[in-house]
């Protein structure tokens, strides 16, 4: 009969990579003895705990790789404070069926209404459900793509933005793209078309997208691909950031627009 060797058990768990189990096994064994749990029940509990810890580690790694500007979840979004956002529509999206269908989600609205928060929240939920996610502001992505193009490694760089199951492209419309930038963005959009879902946020209505891109023809081609399989969430309402300040009257007469310009 094998003699129980505590040190060998702990070392074995370590060698198997069961690091959490290694830390808690003795304590859990005492608890199981006190509660007269069966052997299998005790083992089951240990395995569940190890899996839970590993899952959180996986989420943490994927979250770091996702390049979010901040960490926010959908739970932290106050839907009551933003009646312009349909909670049901967001919760439907949280099922991630849109990723499976390679559908785009476009969040439109003036600054501060929670577009980035919702995009990060959906991205976080996507990670928890096992999808790879990458977040980037349009301006940053275009800078990288244009530089890569000039250095002759555009195709390799583009792969960075084609690979994630969900690409979040934030702040479309804060800066304009020149001819090259517009064409490189079109390249990305058409390569992801019907293959990979995107979440895009913009402070500009579609009618104003012609001014973001070099000309109306390329803007129309981009919108055509983006909108074919898409859901648009148009958020009206006031900035959450400025809400408290507005209440306190700090901003005097300056009132930000309550919605994006919807003129075509
Ligand atoms: P936008 O991208 O539309 O400019 P953000 O998503 O960056 O706005 O929101 C600005 C700040 O306000 C963020 O810190 C965000 O978490 C917070 N915020 C916005 N709307 C809400 C909301 N309804 N509930 C909770 N926090 C919100
Ligand atoms: Mg934002």
Short mmCIF file of C-alpha atoms and ligand atoms in Angstrom, two decimals:
data_model
loop_
_atom_site.label_atom_id
_atom_site.label_comp_id
_atom_site.label_asym_id
_atom_site.label_seq_id
_atom_site.Cartn_x
_atom_site.Cartn_y
_atom_site.Cartn_z
CA UNK A 1 0.00 0.00 0.00
CA UNK A 2 1.20 3.50 -0.86
CA UNK A 3 1.99 5.65 2.14
CA UNK A 4 0.36 9.08 1.95
CA UNK A 5 3.04 11.65 1.24
CA UNK A 6 1.74 15.21 1.64
CA UNK A 7 4.72 16.84 -0.07
CA UNK A 8 4.47 14.45 -3.03
CA UNK A 9 0.75 15.23 -3.42
CA UNK A 10 1.38 18.97 -3.49
CA UNK A 11 4.27 18.56 -5.90
CA UNK A 12 2.18 16.30 -8.13
CA UNK A 13 -0.60 18.89 -8.30
CA UNK A 14 1.99 21.52 -9.14
CA UNK A 15 3.44 19.37 -11.93
CA UNK A 16 -0.04 18.80 -13.33
CA UNK A 17 -0.55 22.57 -13.44
CA UNK A 18 -3.37 22.37 -10.87
CA UNK A 19 -2.05 25.37 -9.01
CA UNK A 20 -5.27 26.47 -7.36
CA UNK A 21 -6.03 22.93 -6.24
CA UNK A 22 -2.56 22.73 -4.78
CA UNK A 23 -3.26 25.78 -2.63
CA UNK A 24 -6.65 24.72 -1.31
CA UNK A 25 -6.59 20.92 -1.25
CA UNK A 26 -5.65 20.54 2.41
CA UNK A 27 -8.17 23.08 3.62
CA UNK A 28 -10.91 21.56 1.45
CA UNK A 29 -10.02 18.07 2.74
CA UNK A 30 -10.50 19.28 6.32
CA UNK A 31 -13.85 20.84 5.37
CA UNK A 32 -14.94 17.65 3.61
CA UNK A 33 -13.99 15.55 6.63
CA UNK A 34 -15.91 17.88 8.95
CA UNK A 35 -18.96 17.74 6.68
CA UNK A 36 -18.60 13.96 6.13
CA UNK A 37 -18.64 14.53 2.35
CA UNK A 38 -18.06 11.56 0.06
CA UNK A 39 -14.77 11.15 -1.82
CA UNK A 40 -16.33 11.94 -5.19
CA UNK A 41 -18.14 14.98 -3.84
CA UNK A 42 -14.85 16.27 -2.44
CA UNK A 43 -13.09 15.68 -5.76
CA UNK A 44 -15.94 17.28 -7.69
CA UNK A 45 -15.74 20.41 -5.56
CA UNK A 46 -11.99 20.67 -6.12
CA UNK A 47 -12.34 20.23 -9.88
CA UNK A 48 -15.12 22.83 -10.07
CA UNK A 49 -13.02 25.31 -8.12
CA UNK A 50 -9.98 24.75 -10.32
CA UNK A 51 -12.11 25.22 -13.48
CA UNK A 52 -13.65 28.43 -12.11
CA UNK A 53 -10.25 29.90 -11.29
CA UNK A 54 -8.91 28.94 -14.72
CA UNK A 55 -11.91 30.51 -16.43
CA UNK A 56 -11.35 33.80 -14.61
CA UNK A 57 -7.66 33.66 -15.58
CA UNK A 58 -8.64 33.07 -19.22
CA UNK A 59 -11.11 36.00 -19.11
CA UNK A 60 -8.44 38.22 -17.57
CA UNK A 61 -5.88 37.35 -20.28
CA UNK A 62 -8.38 37.80 -23.10
CA UNK A 63 -9.57 41.08 -21.56
CA UNK A 64 -6.00 42.40 -21.46
CA UNK A 65 -5.48 41.37 -25.09
CA UNK A 66 -8.76 43.04 -26.10
CA UNK A 67 -7.26 46.50 -25.58
CA UNK A 68 -10.35 48.02 -23.94
CA UNK A 69 -9.95 51.69 -22.92
CA UNK A 70 -11.62 50.87 -19.58
CA UNK A 71 -13.31 47.96 -17.90
CA UNK A 72 -17.09 48.20 -17.79
CA UNK A 73 -19.78 45.55 -17.88
CA UNK A 74 -23.37 45.66 -19.09
CA UNK A 75 -24.43 45.21 -15.45
CA UNK A 76 -22.81 48.55 -14.70
CA UNK A 77 -24.88 50.31 -17.36
CA UNK A 78 -27.74 52.25 -15.79
CA UNK A 79 -30.53 51.71 -18.31
CA UNK A 80 -32.93 53.82 -16.25
CA UNK A 81 -30.61 56.81 -16.64
CA UNK A 82 -30.54 56.34 -20.42
CA UNK A 83 -34.08 55.78 -21.69
CA UNK A 84 -32.73 56.20 -25.24
CA UNK A 85 -31.24 52.69 -24.98
CA UNK A 86 -33.57 49.71 -25.24
CA UNK A 87 -32.41 47.31 -22.53
CA UNK A 88 -34.03 44.35 -24.28
CA UNK A 89 -32.17 45.04 -27.52
CA UNK A 90 -28.85 45.16 -25.65
CA UNK A 91 -29.65 42.00 -23.69
CA UNK A 92 -30.56 40.24 -26.97
CA UNK A 93 -27.15 41.24 -28.29
CA UNK A 94 -25.54 39.84 -25.14
CA UNK A 95 -26.61 36.37 -26.30
CA UNK A 96 -23.90 36.90 -28.95
CA UNK A 97 -26.03 35.52 -31.78
CA UNK A 98 -24.88 38.54 -33.79
CA UNK A 99 -21.29 37.27 -33.63
CA UNK A 100 -22.36 33.86 -34.91
CA UNK A 101 -24.20 35.55 -37.78
CA UNK A 102 -21.34 38.00 -38.51
CA UNK A 103 -23.77 40.87 -38.06
CA UNK A 104 -22.56 44.40 -37.32
CA UNK A 105 -23.85 46.49 -34.45
CA UNK A 106 -23.64 50.23 -34.91
CA UNK A 107 -24.09 52.49 -31.93
CA UNK A 108 -24.86 56.07 -32.91
CA UNK A 109 -25.26 59.02 -30.57
CA UNK A 110 -23.77 62.24 -29.25
CA UNK A 111 -20.78 62.19 -26.85
CA UNK A 112 -21.19 60.74 -23.39
CA UNK A 113 -24.38 58.71 -23.90
CA UNK A 114 -22.63 55.40 -23.25
CA UNK A 115 -21.65 54.10 -26.70
CA UNK A 116 -18.15 53.03 -25.65
CA UNK A 117 -19.45 51.64 -22.34
CA UNK A 118 -21.98 49.45 -24.19
CA UNK A 119 -19.35 48.36 -26.74
CA UNK A 120 -16.91 47.40 -23.96
CA UNK A 121 -19.72 45.70 -22.00
CA UNK A 122 -20.72 43.62 -25.03
CA UNK A 123 -17.06 42.87 -25.75
CA UNK A 124 -16.54 41.70 -22.17
CA UNK A 125 -19.57 39.42 -22.39
CA UNK A 126 -18.29 38.07 -25.73
CA UNK A 127 -14.98 37.15 -24.06
CA UNK A 128 -16.82 35.35 -21.25
CA UNK A 129 -18.59 33.33 -23.94
CA UNK A 130 -15.33 32.33 -25.54
CA UNK A 131 -14.99 34.78 -28.45
CA UNK A 132 -11.83 36.69 -29.25
CA UNK A 133 -12.35 40.46 -29.14
CA UNK A 134 -10.23 43.43 -30.15
CA UNK A 135 -11.08 47.06 -29.42
CA UNK A 136 -9.52 50.00 -31.22
CA UNK A 137 -10.41 53.60 -32.03
CA UNK A 138 -10.80 54.14 -35.77
CA UNK A 139 -8.09 56.81 -35.78
CA UNK A 140 -5.54 54.53 -34.08
CA UNK A 141 -6.35 51.60 -36.35
CA UNK A 142 -6.06 53.73 -39.49
CA UNK A 143 -2.75 55.18 -38.34
CA UNK A 144 -1.39 51.65 -37.94
CA UNK A 145 -2.82 50.43 -41.26
CA UNK A 146 -1.53 53.44 -43.20
CA UNK A 147 1.93 53.06 -41.67
CA UNK A 148 1.93 49.35 -42.52
CA UNK A 149 0.82 50.14 -46.08
CA UNK A 150 3.69 52.59 -46.50
CA UNK A 151 6.13 50.01 -45.12
CA UNK A 152 4.79 47.34 -47.47
CA UNK A 153 3.29 45.09 -44.78
CA UNK A 154 -0.38 46.07 -45.02
CA UNK A 155 -1.66 42.53 -45.55
CA UNK A 156 0.06 41.24 -42.42
CA UNK A 157 -1.19 44.17 -40.35
CA UNK A 158 -4.72 43.82 -41.67
CA UNK A 159 -4.77 40.28 -40.28
CA UNK A 160 -4.61 41.72 -36.75
CA UNK A 161 -8.03 43.27 -37.37
CA UNK A 162 -9.47 40.37 -39.35
CA UNK A 163 -8.64 37.67 -36.83
CA UNK A 164 -10.81 38.56 -33.82
CA UNK A 165 -14.33 37.15 -33.94
CA UNK A 166 -15.50 40.56 -32.78
CA UNK A 167 -13.77 43.79 -33.77
CA UNK A 168 -14.88 46.93 -31.96
CA UNK A 169 -14.12 50.04 -33.91
CA UNK A 170 -14.74 53.07 -31.73
CA UNK A 171 -15.21 56.75 -32.55
CA UNK A 172 -15.94 56.78 -36.24
CA UNK A 173 -16.42 60.38 -37.24
CA UNK A 174 -14.20 62.24 -34.81
CA UNK A 175 -11.60 62.58 -37.55
CA UNK A 176 -11.80 62.38 -41.31
CA UNK A 177 -9.94 59.85 -43.44
CA UNK A 178 -8.05 60.82 -46.58
CA UNK A 179 -8.24 58.87 -49.85
CA UNK A 180 -5.74 56.19 -48.82
CA UNK A 181 -7.26 55.83 -45.34
CA UNK A 182 -10.76 55.50 -46.79
CA UNK A 183 -9.66 52.79 -49.21
CA UNK A 184 -7.77 50.85 -46.56
CA UNK A 185 -10.81 51.00 -44.26
CA UNK A 186 -12.98 49.76 -47.14
CA UNK A 187 -10.52 46.88 -47.55
CA UNK A 188 -11.00 45.92 -43.89
CA UNK A 189 -14.79 46.23 -44.03
CA UNK A 190 -15.13 44.15 -47.19
CA UNK A 191 -12.80 41.44 -45.86
CA UNK A 192 -14.83 41.15 -42.65
CA UNK A 193 -18.12 41.30 -44.55
CA UNK A 194 -20.21 38.18 -43.77
CA UNK A 195 -17.20 36.68 -41.96
CA UNK A 196 -16.65 38.59 -38.75
CA UNK A 197 -18.90 40.80 -36.64
CA UNK A 198 -18.04 44.37 -35.77
CA UNK A 199 -19.34 46.86 -33.26
CA UNK A 200 -18.90 50.42 -34.47
CA UNK A 201 -19.62 53.61 -32.61
CA UNK A 202 -20.09 57.03 -34.11
CA UNK A 203 -21.24 60.49 -33.16
CA UNK A 204 -22.33 61.07 -36.76
CA UNK A 205 -25.48 59.90 -38.50
CA UNK A 206 -25.08 57.84 -41.67
CA UNK A 207 -26.02 60.88 -43.71
CA UNK A 208 -22.89 62.61 -42.46
CA UNK A 209 -20.54 59.65 -43.11
CA UNK A 210 -19.77 61.03 -46.56
CA UNK A 211 -17.77 63.77 -44.81
CA UNK A 212 -15.75 61.26 -42.76
CA UNK A 213 -14.47 59.41 -45.80
CA UNK A 214 -12.69 60.84 -48.78
CA UNK A 215 -15.70 60.87 -51.08
CA UNK A 216 -19.33 59.86 -51.15
CA UNK A 217 -18.69 56.90 -53.47
CA UNK A 218 -16.32 55.17 -51.04
CA UNK A 219 -18.58 56.14 -48.10
CA UNK A 220 -21.53 54.50 -49.88
CA UNK A 221 -19.47 51.37 -50.60
CA UNK A 222 -18.39 51.15 -46.94
CA UNK A 223 -21.94 51.68 -45.65
CA UNK A 224 -23.28 49.13 -48.13
CA UNK A 225 -21.05 46.36 -46.69
CA UNK A 226 -21.42 47.48 -43.09
CA UNK A 227 -25.19 47.82 -43.09
CA UNK A 228 -26.22 44.80 -45.16
CA UNK A 229 -26.32 42.59 -42.06
CA UNK A 230 -26.50 45.04 -39.21
CA UNK A 231 -28.40 46.47 -36.31
CA UNK A 232 -28.28 50.19 -35.59
CA UNK A 233 -28.88 51.49 -32.11
CA UNK A 234 -29.52 55.20 -32.20
CA UNK A 235 -29.01 56.64 -28.73
CA UNK A 236 -30.55 59.96 -27.99
CA UNK A 237 -30.43 61.75 -24.71
CA UNK A 238 -27.96 63.73 -22.72
CA UNK A 239 -24.36 62.96 -21.85
CA UNK A 240 -24.01 60.80 -18.73
CA UNK A 241 -20.70 62.52 -18.07
CA UNK A 242 -22.30 65.95 -18.05
CA UNK A 243 -25.54 64.92 -16.38
CA UNK A 244 -24.46 65.77 -12.87
CA UNK A 245 -22.77 68.95 -14.00
CA UNK A 246 -25.83 70.04 -15.95
CA UNK A 247 -27.97 69.39 -12.90
CA UNK A 248 -25.70 71.55 -10.80
CA UNK A 249 -25.76 74.28 -13.46
CA UNK A 250 -21.95 74.27 -13.71
CA UNK A 251 -21.97 74.55 -17.49
CA UNK A 252 -24.03 77.72 -17.62
CA UNK A 253 -25.67 78.03 -21.02
CA UNK A 254 -23.62 75.32 -22.79
CA UNK A 255 -25.87 72.38 -23.57
CA UNK A 256 -24.56 69.50 -25.70
CA UNK A 257 -26.78 68.19 -28.51
CA UNK A 258 -29.35 65.60 -27.37
CA UNK A 259 -28.99 63.49 -30.53
CA UNK A 260 -26.85 63.11 -33.61
CA UNK A 261 -27.80 65.01 -36.69
CA UNK A 262 -30.11 62.66 -38.55
CA UNK A 263 -30.34 64.66 -41.77
CA UNK A 264 -29.42 62.56 -44.80
P1 LIG B 1 -19.65 57.76 -25.39
O1 LIG B 1 -18.76 56.68 -25.89
O2 LIG B 1 -21.05 57.69 -25.92
O3 LIG B 1 -19.07 59.13 -25.59
P2 LIG B 1 -19.05 56.59 -22.83
O4 LIG B 1 -19.51 55.20 -23.04
O5 LIG B 1 -17.58 56.83 -22.87
O6 LIG B 1 -19.79 57.59 -23.82
O7 LIG B 1 -19.64 57.10 -21.44
C1 LIG B 1 -19.02 58.15 -20.70
C2 LIG B 1 -18.91 57.73 -19.25
O8 LIG B 1 -20.19 57.68 -18.68
C3 LIG B 1 -18.30 56.36 -19.07
O9 LIG B 1 -17.55 56.36 -17.87
C4 LIG B 1 -19.51 55.45 -18.94
O10 LIG B 1 -19.21 54.31 -18.14
C5 LIG B 1 -20.49 56.35 -18.25
N1 LIG B 1 -21.87 56.10 -18.65
C6 LIG B 1 -22.49 56.54 -19.75
N2 LIG B 1 -23.77 56.16 -19.78
C7 LIG B 1 -23.96 55.43 -18.67
C8 LIG B 1 -25.09 54.74 -18.11
N3 LIG B 1 -26.31 54.77 -18.69
N4 LIG B 1 -24.90 54.07 -16.94
C9 LIG B 1 -23.71 54.07 -16.32
N5 LIG B 1 -22.62 54.71 -16.78
C10 LIG B 1 -22.74 55.38 -17.94
MG1 LIG B 2 -16.89 56.84 -26.74
#
